[in-house]
């Protein structure tokens, strides 16, 4: 019973954090730089495999019309737009990060955070290329290259925070 209550409490917290992270945004077209990915990783770190639950609920709430996506956007149009793949990629990314944090090995944990980030970008680039009629190379140039340094910083921050809370 306590386990379920903890999952519910953490889920509400991480949905709120991911939504708040979407407002901390640098608007780079076609994909803004936000802190959502940091909170997606932290969801996995804190909740382990259950970290995918609040992320999936976040995506569903935004698709249902709650303005939780970057800068208060919402709806299926956002998921079908150029950023949709990144949002969908958050779900397996949280699961991968969570599974990695079920291991005690720092190497496994770092590898999991990196894999989760790569997974987010794989989903995002694939959908960006498809939705914006870009080549894979063009999608990587606009959907990954401007964010690479920021993602390294976010992975390092998530790992550092994870050492304290996991």
JSON list of C-alpha atoms in Angstrom, two decimals, residues 28-111:
[
{"chain": "A", "resi": 28, "resn": "UNK", "atom": "CA", "xyz": [15.10, 27.62, -30.91]},
{"chain": "A", "resi": 29, "resn": "UNK", "atom": "CA", "xyz": [13.08, 26.74, -34.02]},
{"chain": "A", "resi": 30, "resn": "UNK", "atom": "CA", "xyz": [11.77, 24.16, -34.66]},
{"chain": "A", "resi": 31, "resn": "UNK", "atom": "CA", "xyz": [12.53, 22.55, -31.26]},
{"chain": "A", "resi": 32, "resn": "UNK", "atom": "CA", "xyz": [12.90, 24.67, -28.09]},
{"chain": "A", "resi": 33, "resn": "UNK", "atom": "CA", "xyz": [15.54, 23.96, -25.44]},
{"chain": "A", "resi": 34, "resn": "UNK", "atom": "CA", "xyz": [13.80, 23.17, -22.13]},
{"chain": "A", "resi": 35, "resn": "UNK", "atom": "CA", "xyz": [14.51, 21.55, -18.78]},
{"chain": "A", "resi": 36, "resn": "UNK", "atom": "CA", "xyz": [11.96, 18.80, -19.42]},
{"chain": "A", "resi": 37, "resn": "UNK", "atom": "CA", "xyz": [14.64, 16.23, -20.20]},
{"chain": "A", "resi": 38, "resn": "UNK", "atom": "CA", "xyz": [16.34, 16.85, -16.85]},
{"chain": "A", "resi": 39, "resn": "UNK", "atom": "CA", "xyz": [13.12, 16.08, -14.99]},
{"chain": "A", "resi": 40, "resn": "UNK", "atom": "CA", "xyz": [12.40, 13.07, -17.20]},
{"chain": "A", "resi": 41, "resn": "UNK", "atom": "CA", "xyz": [15.80, 11.64, -16.22]},
{"chain": "A", "resi": 42, "resn": "UNK", "atom": "CA", "xyz": [15.21, 12.48, -12.56]},
{"chain": "A", "resi": 43, "resn": "UNK", "atom": "CA", "xyz": [11.85, 10.72, -12.71]},
{"chain": "A", "resi": 44, "resn": "UNK", "atom": "CA", "xyz": [13.66, 7.53, -13.70]},
{"chain": "A", "resi": 45, "resn": "UNK", "atom": "CA", "xyz": [16.38, 8.08, -11.12]},
{"chain": "A", "resi": 46, "resn": "UNK", "atom": "CA", "xyz": [13.96, 8.53, -8.22]},
{"chain": "A", "resi": 47, "resn": "UNK", "atom": "CA", "xyz": [11.16, 6.17, -9.26]},
{"chain": "A", "resi": 48, "resn": "UNK", "atom": "CA", "xyz": [13.29, 3.53, -11.03]},
{"chain": "A", "resi": 49, "resn": "UNK", "atom": "CA", "xyz": [11.22, 1.61, -13.62]},
{"chain": "A", "resi": 50, "resn": "UNK", "atom": "CA", "xyz": [8.07, 3.38, -12.45]},
{"chain": "A", "resi": 51, "resn": "UNK", "atom": "CA", "xyz": [9.52, 6.70, -13.63]},
{"chain": "A", "resi": 52, "resn": "UNK", "atom": "CA", "xyz": [7.82, 6.12, -16.98]},
{"chain": "A", "resi": 53, "resn": "UNK", "atom": "CA", "xyz": [4.40, 6.48, -15.31]},
{"chain": "A", "resi": 54, "resn": "UNK", "atom": "CA", "xyz": [4.47, 10.24, -14.62]},
{"chain": "A", "resi": 55, "resn": "UNK", "atom": "CA", "xyz": [6.12, 10.88, -17.98]},
{"chain": "A", "resi": 56, "resn": "UNK", "atom": "CA", "xyz": [3.41, 8.96, -19.84]},
{"chain": "A", "resi": 57, "resn": "UNK", "atom": "CA", "xyz": [0.75, 10.78, -17.83]},
{"chain": "A", "resi": 58, "resn": "UNK", "atom": "CA", "xyz": [2.42, 14.12, -18.65]},
{"chain": "A", "resi": 59, "resn": "UNK", "atom": "CA", "xyz": [2.30, 13.32, -22.36]},
{"chain": "A", "resi": 60, "resn": "UNK", "atom": "CA", "xyz": [-1.34, 12.19, -22.09]},
{"chain": "A", "resi": 61, "resn": "UNK", "atom": "CA", "xyz": [-2.37, 15.28, -20.12]},
{"chain": "A", "resi": 62, "resn": "UNK", "atom": "CA", "xyz": [-0.81, 17.53, -22.75]},
{"chain": "A", "resi": 63, "resn": "UNK", "atom": "CA", "xyz": [-2.44, 15.57, -25.57]},
{"chain": "A", "resi": 64, "resn": "UNK", "atom": "CA", "xyz": [-5.79, 15.91, -23.78]},
{"chain": "A", "resi": 65, "resn": "UNK", "atom": "CA", "xyz": [-5.46, 19.70, -23.84]},
{"chain": "A", "resi": 66, "resn": "UNK", "atom": "CA", "xyz": [-3.82, 20.68, -20.55]},
{"chain": "A", "resi": 67, "resn": "UNK", "atom": "CA", "xyz": [-1.24, 23.37, -21.37]},
{"chain": "A", "resi": 68, "resn": "UNK", "atom": "CA", "xyz": [1.77, 21.48, -19.99]},
{"chain": "A", "resi": 69, "resn": "UNK", "atom": "CA", "xyz": [4.00, 21.35, -23.05]},
{"chain": "A", "resi": 70, "resn": "UNK", "atom": "CA", "xyz": [6.68, 23.96, -23.85]},
{"chain": "A", "resi": 71, "resn": "UNK", "atom": "CA", "xyz": [5.43, 27.50, -23.21]},
{"chain": "A", "resi": 72, "resn": "UNK", "atom": "CA", "xyz": [1.91, 26.37, -22.35]},
{"chain": "A", "resi": 73, "resn": "UNK", "atom": "CA", "xyz": [1.10, 24.56, -25.58]},
{"chain": "A", "resi": 74, "resn": "UNK", "atom": "CA", "xyz": [-1.14, 21.50, -25.62]},
{"chain": "A", "resi": 75, "resn": "UNK", "atom": "CA", "xyz": [-3.11, 19.14, -27.79]},
{"chain": "A", "resi": 76, "resn": "UNK", "atom": "CA", "xyz": [-2.59, 16.46, -30.36]},
{"chain": "A", "resi": 77, "resn": "UNK", "atom": "CA", "xyz": [-1.32, 19.10, -32.78]},
{"chain": "A", "resi": 78, "resn": "UNK", "atom": "CA", "xyz": [1.82, 19.46, -30.66]},
{"chain": "A", "resi": 79, "resn": "UNK", "atom": "CA", "xyz": [2.39, 15.69, -30.70]},
{"chain": "A", "resi": 80, "resn": "UNK", "atom": "CA", "xyz": [1.91, 15.65, -34.46]},
{"chain": "A", "resi": 81, "resn": "UNK", "atom": "CA", "xyz": [4.17, 18.69, -34.90]},
{"chain": "A", "resi": 82, "resn": "UNK", "atom": "CA", "xyz": [7.96, 18.79, -35.02]},
{"chain": "A", "resi": 83, "resn": "UNK", "atom": "CA", "xyz": [8.40, 18.36, -31.24]},
{"chain": "A", "resi": 84, "resn": "UNK", "atom": "CA", "xyz": [6.07, 15.37, -30.90]},
{"chain": "A", "resi": 85, "resn": "UNK", "atom": "CA", "xyz": [8.74, 12.72, -31.28]},
{"chain": "A", "resi": 86, "resn": "UNK", "atom": "CA", "xyz": [10.77, 14.21, -28.46]},
{"chain": "A", "resi": 87, "resn": "UNK", "atom": "CA", "xyz": [7.74, 14.19, -26.17]},
{"chain": "A", "resi": 88, "resn": "UNK", "atom": "CA", "xyz": [6.91, 10.57, -27.02]},
{"chain": "A", "resi": 89, "resn": "UNK", "atom": "CA", "xyz": [10.60, 9.68, -26.60]},
{"chain": "A", "resi": 90, "resn": "UNK", "atom": "CA", "xyz": [10.47, 10.92, -23.02]},
{"chain": "A", "resi": 91, "resn": "UNK", "atom": "CA", "xyz": [8.46, 7.82, -22.03]},
{"chain": "A", "resi": 92, "resn": "UNK", "atom": "CA", "xyz": [10.97, 5.10, -22.98]},
{"chain": "A", "resi": 93, "resn": "UNK", "atom": "CA", "xyz": [13.80, 7.41, -21.85]},
{"chain": "A", "resi": 94, "resn": "UNK", "atom": "CA", "xyz": [12.39, 7.53, -18.32]},
{"chain": "A", "resi": 95, "resn": "UNK", "atom": "CA", "xyz": [12.03, 3.75, -18.35]},
{"chain": "A", "resi": 96, "resn": "UNK", "atom": "CA", "xyz": [15.63, 3.23, -19.50]},
{"chain": "A", "resi": 97, "resn": "UNK", "atom": "CA", "xyz": [16.98, 5.67, -16.91]},
{"chain": "A", "resi": 98, "resn": "UNK", "atom": "CA", "xyz": [14.89, 3.97, -14.23]},
{"chain": "A", "resi": 99, "resn": "UNK", "atom": "CA", "xyz": [16.07, 0.50, -15.16]},
{"chain": "A", "resi": 100, "resn": "UNK", "atom": "CA", "xyz": [19.66, 1.72, -15.09]},
{"chain": "A", "resi": 101, "resn": "UNK", "atom": "CA", "xyz": [19.14, 3.09, -11.58]},
{"chain": "A", "resi": 102, "resn": "UNK", "atom": "CA", "xyz": [17.97, -0.30, -10.36]},
{"chain": "A", "resi": 103, "resn": "UNK", "atom": "CA", "xyz": [21.65, -1.24, -10.61]},
{"chain": "A", "resi": 104, "resn": "UNK", "atom": "CA", "xyz": [24.20, -0.03, -8.09]},
{"chain": "A", "resi": 105, "resn": "UNK", "atom": "CA", "xyz": [27.00, 0.35, -10.61]},
{"chain": "A", "resi": 106, "resn": "UNK", "atom": "CA", "xyz": [27.86, 4.00, -11.37]},
{"chain": "A", "resi": 107, "resn": "UNK", "atom": "CA", "xyz": [28.90, 2.91, -14.86]},
{"chain": "A", "resi": 108, "resn": "UNK", "atom": "CA", "xyz": [25.49, 1.33, -15.51]},
{"chain": "A", "resi": 109, "resn": "UNK", "atom": "CA", "xyz": [23.76, 4.42, -14.21]},
{"chain": "A", "resi": 110, "resn": "UNK", "atom": "CA", "xyz": [25.75, 6.82, -16.39]},
{"chain": "A", "resi": 111, "resn": "UNK", "atom": "CA", "xyz": [25.29, 4.55, -19.39]}
]
